[in-house]
JSON list of C-alpha atoms in Angstrom, two decimals:
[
{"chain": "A", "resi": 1, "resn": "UNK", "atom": "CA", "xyz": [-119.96, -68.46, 65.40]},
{"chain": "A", "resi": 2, "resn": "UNK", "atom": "CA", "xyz": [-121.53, -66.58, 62.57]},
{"chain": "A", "resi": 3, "resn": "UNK", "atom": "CA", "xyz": [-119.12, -66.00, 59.43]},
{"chain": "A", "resi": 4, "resn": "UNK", "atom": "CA", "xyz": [-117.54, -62.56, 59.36]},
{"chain": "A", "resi": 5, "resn": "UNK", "atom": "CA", "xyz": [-119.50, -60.67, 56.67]},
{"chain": "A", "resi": 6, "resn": "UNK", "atom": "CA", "xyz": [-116.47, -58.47, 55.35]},
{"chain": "A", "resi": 7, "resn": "UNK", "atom": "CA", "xyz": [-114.04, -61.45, 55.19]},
{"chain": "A", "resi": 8, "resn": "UNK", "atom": "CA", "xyz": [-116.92, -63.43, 53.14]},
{"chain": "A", "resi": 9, "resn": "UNK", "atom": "CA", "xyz": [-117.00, -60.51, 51.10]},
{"chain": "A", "resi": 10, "resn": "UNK", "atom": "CA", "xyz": [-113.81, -59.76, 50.32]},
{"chain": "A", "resi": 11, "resn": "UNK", "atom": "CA", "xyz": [-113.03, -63.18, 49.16]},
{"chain": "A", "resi": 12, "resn": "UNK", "atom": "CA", "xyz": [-115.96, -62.59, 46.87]},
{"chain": "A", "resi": 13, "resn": "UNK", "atom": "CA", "xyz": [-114.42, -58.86, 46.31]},
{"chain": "A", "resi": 14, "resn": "UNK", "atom": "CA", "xyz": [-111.24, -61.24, 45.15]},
{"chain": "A", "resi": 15, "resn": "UNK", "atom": "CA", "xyz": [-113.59, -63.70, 42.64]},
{"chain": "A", "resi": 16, "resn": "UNK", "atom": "CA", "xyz": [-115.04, -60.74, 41.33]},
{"chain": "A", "resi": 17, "resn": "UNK", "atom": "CA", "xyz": [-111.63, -59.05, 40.36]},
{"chain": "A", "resi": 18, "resn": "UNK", "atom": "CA", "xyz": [-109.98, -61.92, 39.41]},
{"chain": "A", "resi": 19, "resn": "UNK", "atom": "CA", "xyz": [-112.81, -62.68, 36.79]},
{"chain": "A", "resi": 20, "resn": "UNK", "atom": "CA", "xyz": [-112.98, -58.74, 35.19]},
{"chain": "A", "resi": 21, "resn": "UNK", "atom": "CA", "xyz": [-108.84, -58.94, 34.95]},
{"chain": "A", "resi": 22, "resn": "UNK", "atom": "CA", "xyz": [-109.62, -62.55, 33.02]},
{"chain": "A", "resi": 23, "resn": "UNK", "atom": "CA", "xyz": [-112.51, -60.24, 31.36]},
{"chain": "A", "resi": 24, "resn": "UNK", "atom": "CA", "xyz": [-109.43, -57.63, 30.43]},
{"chain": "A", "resi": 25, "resn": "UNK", "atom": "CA", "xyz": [-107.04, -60.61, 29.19]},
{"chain": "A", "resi": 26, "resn": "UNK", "atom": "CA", "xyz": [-109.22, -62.03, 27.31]},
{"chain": "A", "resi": 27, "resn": "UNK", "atom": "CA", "xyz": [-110.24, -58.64, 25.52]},
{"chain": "A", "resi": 28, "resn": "UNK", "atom": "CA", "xyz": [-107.11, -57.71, 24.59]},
{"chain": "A", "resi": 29, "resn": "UNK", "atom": "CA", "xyz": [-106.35, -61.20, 23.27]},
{"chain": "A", "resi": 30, "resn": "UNK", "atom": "CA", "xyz": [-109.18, -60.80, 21.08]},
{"chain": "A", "resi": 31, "resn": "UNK", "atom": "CA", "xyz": [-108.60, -57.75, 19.60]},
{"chain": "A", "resi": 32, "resn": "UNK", "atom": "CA", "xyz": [-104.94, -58.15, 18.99]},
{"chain": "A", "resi": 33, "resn": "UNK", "atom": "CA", "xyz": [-105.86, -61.70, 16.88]},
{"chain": "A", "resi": 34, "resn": "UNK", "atom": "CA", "xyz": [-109.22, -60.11, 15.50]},
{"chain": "A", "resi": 35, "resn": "UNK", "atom": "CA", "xyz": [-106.51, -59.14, 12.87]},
{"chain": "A", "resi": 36, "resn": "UNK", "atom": "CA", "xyz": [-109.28, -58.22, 10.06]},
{"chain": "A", "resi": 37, "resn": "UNK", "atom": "CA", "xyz": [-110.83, -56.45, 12.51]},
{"chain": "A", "resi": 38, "resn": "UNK", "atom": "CA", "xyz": [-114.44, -57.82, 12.44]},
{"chain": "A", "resi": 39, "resn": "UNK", "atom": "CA", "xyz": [-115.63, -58.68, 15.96]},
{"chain": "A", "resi": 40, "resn": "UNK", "atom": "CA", "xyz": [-115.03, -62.31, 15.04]},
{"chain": "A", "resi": 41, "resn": "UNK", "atom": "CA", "xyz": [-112.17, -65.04, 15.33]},
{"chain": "A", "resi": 42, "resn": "UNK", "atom": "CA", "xyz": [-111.64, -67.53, 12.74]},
{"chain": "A", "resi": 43, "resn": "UNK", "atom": "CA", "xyz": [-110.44, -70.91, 13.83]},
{"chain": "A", "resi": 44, "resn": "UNK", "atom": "CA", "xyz": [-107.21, -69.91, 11.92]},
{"chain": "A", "resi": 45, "resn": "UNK", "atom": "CA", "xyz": [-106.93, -66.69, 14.35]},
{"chain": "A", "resi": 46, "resn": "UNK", "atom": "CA", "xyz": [-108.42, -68.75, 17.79]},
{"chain": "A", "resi": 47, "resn": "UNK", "atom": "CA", "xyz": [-105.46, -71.52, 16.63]},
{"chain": "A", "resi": 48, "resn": "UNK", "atom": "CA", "xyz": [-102.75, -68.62, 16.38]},
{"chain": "A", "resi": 49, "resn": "UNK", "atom": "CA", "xyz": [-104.15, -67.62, 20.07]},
{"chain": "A", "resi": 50, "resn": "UNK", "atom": "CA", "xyz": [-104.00, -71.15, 21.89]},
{"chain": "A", "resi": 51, "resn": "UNK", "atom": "CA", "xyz": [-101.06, -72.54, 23.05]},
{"chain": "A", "resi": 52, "resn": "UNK", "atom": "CA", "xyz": [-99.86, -75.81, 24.87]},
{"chain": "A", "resi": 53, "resn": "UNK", "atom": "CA", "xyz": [-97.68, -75.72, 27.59]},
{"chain": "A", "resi": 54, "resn": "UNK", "atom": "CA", "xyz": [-94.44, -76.59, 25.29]},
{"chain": "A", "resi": 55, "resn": "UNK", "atom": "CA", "xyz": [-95.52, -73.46, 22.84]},
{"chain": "A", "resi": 56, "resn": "UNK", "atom": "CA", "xyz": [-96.72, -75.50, 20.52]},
{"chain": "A", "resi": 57, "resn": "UNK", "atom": "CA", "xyz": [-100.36, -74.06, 18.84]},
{"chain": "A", "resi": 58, "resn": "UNK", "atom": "CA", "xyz": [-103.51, -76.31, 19.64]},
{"chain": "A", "resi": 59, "resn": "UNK", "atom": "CA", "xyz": [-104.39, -78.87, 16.91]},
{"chain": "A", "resi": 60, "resn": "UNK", "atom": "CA", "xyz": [-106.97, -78.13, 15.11]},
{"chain": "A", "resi": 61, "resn": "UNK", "atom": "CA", "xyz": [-109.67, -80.56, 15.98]},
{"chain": "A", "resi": 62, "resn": "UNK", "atom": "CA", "xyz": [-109.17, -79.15, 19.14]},
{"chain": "A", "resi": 63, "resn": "UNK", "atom": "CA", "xyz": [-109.57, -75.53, 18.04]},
{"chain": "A", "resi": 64, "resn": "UNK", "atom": "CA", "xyz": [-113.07, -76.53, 16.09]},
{"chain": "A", "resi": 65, "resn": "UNK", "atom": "CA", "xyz": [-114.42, -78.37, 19.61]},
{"chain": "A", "resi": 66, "resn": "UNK", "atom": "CA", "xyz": [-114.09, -74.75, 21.73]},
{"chain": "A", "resi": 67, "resn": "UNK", "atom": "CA", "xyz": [-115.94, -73.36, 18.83]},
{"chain": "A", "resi": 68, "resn": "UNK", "atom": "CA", "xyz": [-118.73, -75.22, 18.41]},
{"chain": "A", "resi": 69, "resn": "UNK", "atom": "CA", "xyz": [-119.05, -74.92, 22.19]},
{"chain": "A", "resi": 70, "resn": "UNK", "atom": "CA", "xyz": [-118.75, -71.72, 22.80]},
{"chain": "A", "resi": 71, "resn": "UNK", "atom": "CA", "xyz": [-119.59, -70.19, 19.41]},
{"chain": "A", "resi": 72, "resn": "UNK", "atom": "CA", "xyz": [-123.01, -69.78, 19.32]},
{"chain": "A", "resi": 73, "resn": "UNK", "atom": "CA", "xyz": [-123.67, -66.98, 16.80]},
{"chain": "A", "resi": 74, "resn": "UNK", "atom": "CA", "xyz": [-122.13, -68.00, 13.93]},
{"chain": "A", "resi": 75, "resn": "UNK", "atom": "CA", "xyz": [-120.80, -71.19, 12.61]},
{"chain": "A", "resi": 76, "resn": "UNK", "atom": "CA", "xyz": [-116.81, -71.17, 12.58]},
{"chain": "A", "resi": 77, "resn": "UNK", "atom": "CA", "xyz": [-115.89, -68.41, 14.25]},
{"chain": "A", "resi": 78, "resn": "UNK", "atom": "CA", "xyz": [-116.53, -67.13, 18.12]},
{"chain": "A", "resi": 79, "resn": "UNK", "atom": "CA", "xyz": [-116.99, -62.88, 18.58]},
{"chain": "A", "resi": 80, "resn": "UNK", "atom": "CA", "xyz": [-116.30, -61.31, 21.10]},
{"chain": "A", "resi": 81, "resn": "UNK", "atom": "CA", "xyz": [-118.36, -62.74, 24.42]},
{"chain": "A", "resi": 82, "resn": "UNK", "atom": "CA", "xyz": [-118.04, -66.26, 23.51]},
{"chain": "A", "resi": 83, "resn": "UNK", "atom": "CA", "xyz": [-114.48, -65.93, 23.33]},
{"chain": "A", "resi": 84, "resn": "UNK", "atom": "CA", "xyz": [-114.40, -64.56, 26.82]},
{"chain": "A", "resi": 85, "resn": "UNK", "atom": "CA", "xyz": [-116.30, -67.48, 28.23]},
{"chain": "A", "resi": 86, "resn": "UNK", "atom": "CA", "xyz": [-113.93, -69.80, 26.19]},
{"chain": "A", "resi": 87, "resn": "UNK", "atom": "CA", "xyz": [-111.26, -67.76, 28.08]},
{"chain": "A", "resi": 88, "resn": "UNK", "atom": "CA", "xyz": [-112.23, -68.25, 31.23]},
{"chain": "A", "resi": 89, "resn": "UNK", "atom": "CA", "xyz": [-113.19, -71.68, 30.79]},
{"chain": "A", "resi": 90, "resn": "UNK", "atom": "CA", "xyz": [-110.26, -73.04, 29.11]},
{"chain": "A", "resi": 91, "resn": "UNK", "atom": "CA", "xyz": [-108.26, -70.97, 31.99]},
{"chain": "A", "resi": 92, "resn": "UNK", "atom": "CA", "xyz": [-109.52, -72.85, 34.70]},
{"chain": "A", "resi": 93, "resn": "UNK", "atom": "CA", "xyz": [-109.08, -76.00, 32.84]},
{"chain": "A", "resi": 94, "resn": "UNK", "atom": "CA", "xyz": [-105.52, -75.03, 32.37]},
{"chain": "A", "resi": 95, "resn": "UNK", "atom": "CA", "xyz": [-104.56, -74.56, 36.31]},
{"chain": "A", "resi": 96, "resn": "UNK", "atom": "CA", "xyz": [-106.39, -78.28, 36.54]},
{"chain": "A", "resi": 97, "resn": "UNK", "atom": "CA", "xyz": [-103.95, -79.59, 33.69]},
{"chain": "A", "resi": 98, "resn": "UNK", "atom": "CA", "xyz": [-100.98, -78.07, 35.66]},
{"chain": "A", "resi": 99, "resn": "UNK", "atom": "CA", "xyz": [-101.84, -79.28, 38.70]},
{"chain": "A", "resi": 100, "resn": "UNK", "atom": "CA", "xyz": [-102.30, -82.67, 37.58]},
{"chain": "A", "resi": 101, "resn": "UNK", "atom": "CA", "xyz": [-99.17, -82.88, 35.75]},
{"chain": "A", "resi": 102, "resn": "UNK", "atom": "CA", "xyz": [-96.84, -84.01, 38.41]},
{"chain": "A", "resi": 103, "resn": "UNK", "atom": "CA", "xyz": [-94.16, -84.60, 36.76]},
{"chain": "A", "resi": 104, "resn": "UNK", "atom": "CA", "xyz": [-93.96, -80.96, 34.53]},
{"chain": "A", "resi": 105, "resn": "UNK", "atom": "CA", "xyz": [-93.76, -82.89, 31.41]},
{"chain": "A", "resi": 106, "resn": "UNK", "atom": "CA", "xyz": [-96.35, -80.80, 29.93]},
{"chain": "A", "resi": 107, "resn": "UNK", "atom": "CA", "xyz": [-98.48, -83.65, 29.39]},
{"chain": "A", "resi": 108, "resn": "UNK", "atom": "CA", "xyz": [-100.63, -85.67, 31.37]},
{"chain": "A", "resi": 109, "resn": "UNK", "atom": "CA", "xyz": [-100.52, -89.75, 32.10]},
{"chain": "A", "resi": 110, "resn": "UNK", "atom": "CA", "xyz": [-104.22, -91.92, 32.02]},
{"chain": "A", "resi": 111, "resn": "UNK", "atom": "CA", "xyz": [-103.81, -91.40, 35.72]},
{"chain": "A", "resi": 112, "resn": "UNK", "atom": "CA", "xyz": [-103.34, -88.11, 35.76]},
{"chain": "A", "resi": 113, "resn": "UNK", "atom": "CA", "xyz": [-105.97, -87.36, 33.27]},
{"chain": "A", "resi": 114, "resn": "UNK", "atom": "CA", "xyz": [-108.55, -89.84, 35.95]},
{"chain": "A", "resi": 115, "resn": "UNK", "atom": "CA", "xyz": [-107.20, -87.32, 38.70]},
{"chain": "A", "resi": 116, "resn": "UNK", "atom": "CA", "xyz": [-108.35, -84.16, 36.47]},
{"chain": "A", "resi": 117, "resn": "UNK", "atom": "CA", "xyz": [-111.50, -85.56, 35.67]},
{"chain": "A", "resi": 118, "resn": "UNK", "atom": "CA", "xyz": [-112.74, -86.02, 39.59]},
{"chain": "A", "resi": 119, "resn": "UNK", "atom": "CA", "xyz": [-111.47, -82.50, 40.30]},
{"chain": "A", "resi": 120, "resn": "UNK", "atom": "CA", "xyz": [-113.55, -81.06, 37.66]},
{"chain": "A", "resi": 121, "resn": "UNK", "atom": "CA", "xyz": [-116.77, -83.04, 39.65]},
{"chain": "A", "resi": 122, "resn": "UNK", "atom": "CA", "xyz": [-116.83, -85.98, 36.65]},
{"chain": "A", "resi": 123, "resn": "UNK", "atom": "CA", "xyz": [-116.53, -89.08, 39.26]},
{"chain": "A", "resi": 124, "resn": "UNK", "atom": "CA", "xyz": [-116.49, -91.88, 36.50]},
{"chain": "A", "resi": 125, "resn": "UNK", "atom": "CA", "xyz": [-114.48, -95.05, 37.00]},
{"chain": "A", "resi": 126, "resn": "UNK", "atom": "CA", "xyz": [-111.10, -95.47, 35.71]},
{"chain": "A", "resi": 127, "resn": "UNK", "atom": "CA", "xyz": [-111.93, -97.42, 32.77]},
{"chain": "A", "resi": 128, "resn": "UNK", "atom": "CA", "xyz": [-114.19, -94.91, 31.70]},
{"chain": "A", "resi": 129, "resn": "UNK", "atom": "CA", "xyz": [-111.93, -92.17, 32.03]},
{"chain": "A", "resi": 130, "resn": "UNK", "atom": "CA", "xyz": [-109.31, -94.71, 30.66]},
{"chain": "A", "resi": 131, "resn": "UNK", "atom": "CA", "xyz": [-111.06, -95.26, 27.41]},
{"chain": "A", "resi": 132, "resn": "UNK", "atom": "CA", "xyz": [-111.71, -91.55, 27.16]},
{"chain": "A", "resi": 133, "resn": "UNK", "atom": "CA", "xyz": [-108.09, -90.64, 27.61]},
{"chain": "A", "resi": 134, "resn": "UNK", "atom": "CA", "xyz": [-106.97, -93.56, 25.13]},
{"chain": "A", "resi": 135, "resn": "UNK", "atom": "CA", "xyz": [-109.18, -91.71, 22.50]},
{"chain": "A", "resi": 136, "resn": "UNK", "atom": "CA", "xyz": [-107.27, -88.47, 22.85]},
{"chain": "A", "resi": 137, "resn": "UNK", "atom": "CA", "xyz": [-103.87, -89.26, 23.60]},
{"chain": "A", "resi": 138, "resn": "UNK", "atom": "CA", "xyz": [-101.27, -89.66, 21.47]},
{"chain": "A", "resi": 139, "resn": "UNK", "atom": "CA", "xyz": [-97.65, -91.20, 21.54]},
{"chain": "A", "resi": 140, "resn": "UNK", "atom": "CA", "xyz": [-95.39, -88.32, 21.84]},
{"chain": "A", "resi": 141, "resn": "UNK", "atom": "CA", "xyz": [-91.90, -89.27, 22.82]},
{"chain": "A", "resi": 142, "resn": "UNK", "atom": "CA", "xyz": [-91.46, -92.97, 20.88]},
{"chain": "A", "resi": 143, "resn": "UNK", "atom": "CA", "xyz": [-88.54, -93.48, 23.77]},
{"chain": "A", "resi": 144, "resn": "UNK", "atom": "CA", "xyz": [-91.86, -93.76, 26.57]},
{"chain": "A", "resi": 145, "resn": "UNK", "atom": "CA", "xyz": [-93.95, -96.55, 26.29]},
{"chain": "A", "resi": 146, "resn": "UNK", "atom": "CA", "xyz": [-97.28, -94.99, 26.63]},
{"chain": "A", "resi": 147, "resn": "UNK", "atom": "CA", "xyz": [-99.67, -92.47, 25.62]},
{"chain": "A", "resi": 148, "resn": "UNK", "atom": "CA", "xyz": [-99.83, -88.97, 26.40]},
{"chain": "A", "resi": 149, "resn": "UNK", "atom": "CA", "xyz": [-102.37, -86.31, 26.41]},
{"chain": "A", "resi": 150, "resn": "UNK", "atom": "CA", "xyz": [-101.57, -82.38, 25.75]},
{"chain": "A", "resi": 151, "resn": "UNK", "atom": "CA", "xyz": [-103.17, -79.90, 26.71]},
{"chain": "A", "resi": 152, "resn": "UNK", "atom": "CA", "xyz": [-105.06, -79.16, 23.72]},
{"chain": "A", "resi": 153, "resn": "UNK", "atom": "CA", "xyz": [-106.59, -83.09, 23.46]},
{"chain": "A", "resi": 154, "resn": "UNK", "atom": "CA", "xyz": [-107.08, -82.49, 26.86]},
{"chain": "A", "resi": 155, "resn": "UNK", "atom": "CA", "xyz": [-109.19, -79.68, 26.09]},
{"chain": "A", "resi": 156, "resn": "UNK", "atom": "CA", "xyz": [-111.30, -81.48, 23.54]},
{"chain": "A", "resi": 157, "resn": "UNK", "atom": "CA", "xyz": [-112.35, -84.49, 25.86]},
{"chain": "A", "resi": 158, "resn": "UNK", "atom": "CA", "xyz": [-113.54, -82.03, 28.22]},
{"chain": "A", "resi": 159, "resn": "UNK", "atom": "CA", "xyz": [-115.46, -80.59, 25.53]},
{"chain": "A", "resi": 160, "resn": "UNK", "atom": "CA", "xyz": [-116.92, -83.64, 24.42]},
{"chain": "A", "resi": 161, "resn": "UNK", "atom": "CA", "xyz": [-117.40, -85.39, 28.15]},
{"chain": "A", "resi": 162, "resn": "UNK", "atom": "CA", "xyz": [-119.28, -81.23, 28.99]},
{"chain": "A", "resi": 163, "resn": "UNK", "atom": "CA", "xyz": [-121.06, -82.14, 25.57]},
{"chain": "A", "resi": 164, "resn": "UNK", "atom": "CA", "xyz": [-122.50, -85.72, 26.66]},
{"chain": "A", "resi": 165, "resn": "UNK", "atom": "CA", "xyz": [-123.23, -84.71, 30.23]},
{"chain": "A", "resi": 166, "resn": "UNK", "atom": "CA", "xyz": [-125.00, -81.63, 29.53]}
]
């Protein structure tokens, strides 16, 4: 049967909403950390904006990867459309991170990370996404035995694995 127009266009009705409200989000983010005012955020300022899921701020290494990314105009700092985009993007990477954190520890296994990796369409074998996840991760809690990755590491292997395959 032929797809019902005004369901198929509601659920785009839906995308479309969703993604001004992330448009309105992310505005008023910016302006409440553009603290000097100048249609610009610092690393310093993105840093004081980005949070991991335990409320700690993003490292910044981490911080420096979204803005070469995303910040296009001038070295350092993102204005005000990049840091939309970084928005959005770092929002859907978030819901990916959450999902893939089974356990709600807040960070994510090698597994898990392999797991995140084929949702977001990169379908490299587990010792590539191994050795990727090695070079992020970090030991948080001495009592496990391995390595974890937060969110914000997370972040910057995406960055770098968008960087390579681009």
């Amino acid at each position: 049967p032929p797809a019902d127009p005004a369901r198929s266009r509601s659920s785009l009705d839906d995308g479309d909403q969703r993604d001004a409200v992330d448009s309105q989000i992310a505005t008023q983010l910016f302006h409440n950390h553009d603290v000097k005012q100048r249609g610009r955020l610092t690393a310093e300022e993105l840093q004081n904006l980005l949070q991991n899921d335990d409320n700690t701020h993003f490292c910044i290494s981490s911080v420096d990867s979204l803005i070469n990314l995303f910040g296009a105009s001038r070295f350092g700092t993102v204005n005000h459309g990049e840091f939309v985009s970084l928005y959005k993007r770092v929002k859907k990477w978030r819901k990916i991170y959450v999902d893939n954190d089974i356990n709600g520890s807040f960070t994510i296994s090698a597994s898990e990370f392999h797991n995140s990796l084929q949702e977001l369409g990169y379908l490299v074998p587990f010792d590539v996404s191994e050795n990727l996840f090695d070079q992020y991760a970090e030991f948080i809690d001495p009592a496990e035995n391995g390595k974890e990755l937060k969110f914000d590491r997370f972040v910057e292997a995406l960055v770098w694995l968008m960087r390579l395959t681009k």
